[in-house]
Structures are given as structure tokens and as C-alpha cells.
PDB file of C-alpha atoms in Angstrom:
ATOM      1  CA  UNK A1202     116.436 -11.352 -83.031  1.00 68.00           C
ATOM      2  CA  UNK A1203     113.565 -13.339 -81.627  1.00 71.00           C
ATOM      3  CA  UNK A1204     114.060 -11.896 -77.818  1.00 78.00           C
ATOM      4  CA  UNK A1205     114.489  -8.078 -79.311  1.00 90.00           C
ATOM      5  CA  UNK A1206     110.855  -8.600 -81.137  1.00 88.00           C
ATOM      6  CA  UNK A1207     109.322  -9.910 -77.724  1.00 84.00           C
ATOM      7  CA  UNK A1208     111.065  -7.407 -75.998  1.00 85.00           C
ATOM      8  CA  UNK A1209     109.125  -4.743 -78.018  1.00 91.00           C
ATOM      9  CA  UNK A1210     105.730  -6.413 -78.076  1.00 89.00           C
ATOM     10  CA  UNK A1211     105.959  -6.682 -74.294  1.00 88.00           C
ATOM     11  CA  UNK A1212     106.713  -3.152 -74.247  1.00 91.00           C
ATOM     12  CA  UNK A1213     103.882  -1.587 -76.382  1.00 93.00           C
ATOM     13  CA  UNK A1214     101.599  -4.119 -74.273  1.00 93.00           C
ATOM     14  CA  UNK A1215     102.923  -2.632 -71.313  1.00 93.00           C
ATOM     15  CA  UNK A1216     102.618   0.842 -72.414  1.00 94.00           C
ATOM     16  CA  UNK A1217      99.195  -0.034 -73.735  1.00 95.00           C
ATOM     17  CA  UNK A1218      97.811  -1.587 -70.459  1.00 96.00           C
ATOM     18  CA  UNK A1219      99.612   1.838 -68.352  1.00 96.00           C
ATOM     19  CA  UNK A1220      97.526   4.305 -69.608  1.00 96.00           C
ATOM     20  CA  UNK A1221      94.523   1.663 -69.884  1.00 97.00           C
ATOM     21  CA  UNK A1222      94.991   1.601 -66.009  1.00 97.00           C
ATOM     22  CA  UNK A1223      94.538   5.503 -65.833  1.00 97.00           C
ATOM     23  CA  UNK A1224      91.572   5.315 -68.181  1.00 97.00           C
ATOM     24  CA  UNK A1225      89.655   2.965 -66.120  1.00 97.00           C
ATOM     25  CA  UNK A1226      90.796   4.257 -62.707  1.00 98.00           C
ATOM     26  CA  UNK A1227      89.375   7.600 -63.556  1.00 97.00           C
ATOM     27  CA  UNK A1228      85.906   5.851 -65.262  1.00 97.00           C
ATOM     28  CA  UNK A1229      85.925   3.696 -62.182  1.00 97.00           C
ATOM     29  CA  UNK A1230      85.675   6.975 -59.970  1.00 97.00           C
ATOM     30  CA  UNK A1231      83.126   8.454 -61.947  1.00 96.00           C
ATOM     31  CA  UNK A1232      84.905  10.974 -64.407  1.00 97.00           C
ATOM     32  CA  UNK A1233      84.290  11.401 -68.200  1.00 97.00           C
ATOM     33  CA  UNK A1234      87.846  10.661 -69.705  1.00 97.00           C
ATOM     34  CA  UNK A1235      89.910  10.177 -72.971  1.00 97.00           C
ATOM     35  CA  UNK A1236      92.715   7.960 -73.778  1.00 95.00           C
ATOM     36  CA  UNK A1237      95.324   9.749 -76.056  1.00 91.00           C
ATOM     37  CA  UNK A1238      98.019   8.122 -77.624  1.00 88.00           C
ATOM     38  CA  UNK A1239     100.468   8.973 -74.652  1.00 90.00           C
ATOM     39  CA  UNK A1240      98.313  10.205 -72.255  1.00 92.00           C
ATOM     40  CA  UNK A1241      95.185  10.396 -71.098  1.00 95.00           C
ATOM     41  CA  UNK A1242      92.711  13.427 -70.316  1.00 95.00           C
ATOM     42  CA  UNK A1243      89.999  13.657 -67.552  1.00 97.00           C
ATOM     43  CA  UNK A1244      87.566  15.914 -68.738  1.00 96.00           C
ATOM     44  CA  UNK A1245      85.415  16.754 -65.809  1.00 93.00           C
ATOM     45  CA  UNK A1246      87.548  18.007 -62.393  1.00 94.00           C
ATOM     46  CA  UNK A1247      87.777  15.428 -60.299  1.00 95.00           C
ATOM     47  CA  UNK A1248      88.913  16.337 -55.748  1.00 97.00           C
ATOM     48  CA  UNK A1249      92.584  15.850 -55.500  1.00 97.00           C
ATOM     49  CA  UNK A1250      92.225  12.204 -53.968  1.00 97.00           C
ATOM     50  CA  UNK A1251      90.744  11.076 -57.110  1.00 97.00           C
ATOM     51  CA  UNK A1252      93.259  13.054 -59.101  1.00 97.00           C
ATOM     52  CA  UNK A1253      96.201  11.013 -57.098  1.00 97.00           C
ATOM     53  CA  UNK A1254      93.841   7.550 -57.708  1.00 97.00           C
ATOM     54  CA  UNK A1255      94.017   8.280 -61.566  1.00 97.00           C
ATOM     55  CA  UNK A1256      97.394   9.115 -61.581  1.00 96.00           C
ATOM     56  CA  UNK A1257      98.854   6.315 -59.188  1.00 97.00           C
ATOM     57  CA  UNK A1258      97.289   3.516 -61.665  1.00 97.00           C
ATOM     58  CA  UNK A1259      99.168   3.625 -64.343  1.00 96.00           C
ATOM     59  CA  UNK A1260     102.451   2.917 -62.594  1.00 97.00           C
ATOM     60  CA  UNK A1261     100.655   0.467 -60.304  1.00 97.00           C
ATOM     61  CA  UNK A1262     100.173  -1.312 -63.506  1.00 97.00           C
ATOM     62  CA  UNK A1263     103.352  -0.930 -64.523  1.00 96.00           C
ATOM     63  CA  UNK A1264     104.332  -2.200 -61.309  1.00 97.00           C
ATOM     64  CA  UNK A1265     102.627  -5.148 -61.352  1.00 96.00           C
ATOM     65  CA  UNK A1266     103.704  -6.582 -64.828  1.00 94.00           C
ATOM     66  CA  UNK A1267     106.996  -6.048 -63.641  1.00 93.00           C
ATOM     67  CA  UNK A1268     106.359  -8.041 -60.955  1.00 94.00           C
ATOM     68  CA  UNK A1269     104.920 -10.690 -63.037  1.00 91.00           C
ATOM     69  CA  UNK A1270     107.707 -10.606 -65.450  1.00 86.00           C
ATOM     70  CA  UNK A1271     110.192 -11.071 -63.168  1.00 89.00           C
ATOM     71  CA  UNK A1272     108.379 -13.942 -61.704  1.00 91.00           C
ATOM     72  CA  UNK A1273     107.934 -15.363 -65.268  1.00 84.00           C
ATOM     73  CA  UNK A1274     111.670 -15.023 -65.766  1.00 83.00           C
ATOM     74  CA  UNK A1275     112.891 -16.420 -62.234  1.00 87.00           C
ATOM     75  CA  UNK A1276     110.486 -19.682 -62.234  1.00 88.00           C
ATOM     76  CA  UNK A1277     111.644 -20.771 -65.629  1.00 83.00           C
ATOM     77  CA  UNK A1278     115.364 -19.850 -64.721  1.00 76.00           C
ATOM     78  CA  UNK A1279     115.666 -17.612 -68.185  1.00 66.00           C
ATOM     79  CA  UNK A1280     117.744 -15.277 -66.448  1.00 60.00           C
TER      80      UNK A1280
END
């Protein structure tokens, strides 16, 4: 039961930090944006290559705590 808890705290923190990545990718750049509860809005209308910036962070992010779970998992052998 202890693991399945984890498993969901790591998830909303995940989830959490993936649409914190679009948030900031799209402040970063300059826009005026919202976080929602599953998404998040830009409110001015930013050139395509922005628009692919914003949208590529959030699974960058995602990408990378993957990464670092994995690593986490293989350097303690807890597979």
C-alpha cells in the first residue's frame, strides 16, 4: 500500500510540474498566460515557433522526470 500512495504522489507531482513547464515556457517567451487545472491558456497570440516552444515543454518535462526516475530506480537496484 505504501508504493501505490508514492506512486500517486509522484504522479500529481508530475502532472503538476507538466503544465508548470508550459506555464513558464510561454512567460519565458513573453506571453500573458493561465494555468488551468488541466491545461493551460496563452492569452495573447504568440508566432507558431513560440506556439511549438510552449507546447513541447510540458512533455520535455515529463521527459525528463522520467528520465530521472528511472535513474533513481536503476542506481538503487529497486527494479
Amino acid at each position: 500500500m505504501k508504493h501505490i500512495a508514492q506512486l500517486i504522489g509522484f504522479s500529481i507531482f508530475g502532472f503538476i510540474l507538466h503544465e508548470l513547464a508550459h506555464l513558464l515556457a510561454a512567460l519565458s517567451l513573453g506571453h500573458e498566460a493561465i494555468i488551468r487545472i488541466n491545461s493551460v491558456s496563452v492569452l495573447t497570440n504568440p508566432p507558431t515557433f513560440d506556439r511549438i516552444l510552449i507546447d513541447l515543454a510540458g512533455p520535455l518535462m515529463t521527459i525528463a522526470l522520467a528520465a530521472v526516475g528511472l535513474w533513481g530506480v536503476m542506481s538503487r537496484n529497486s527494479v
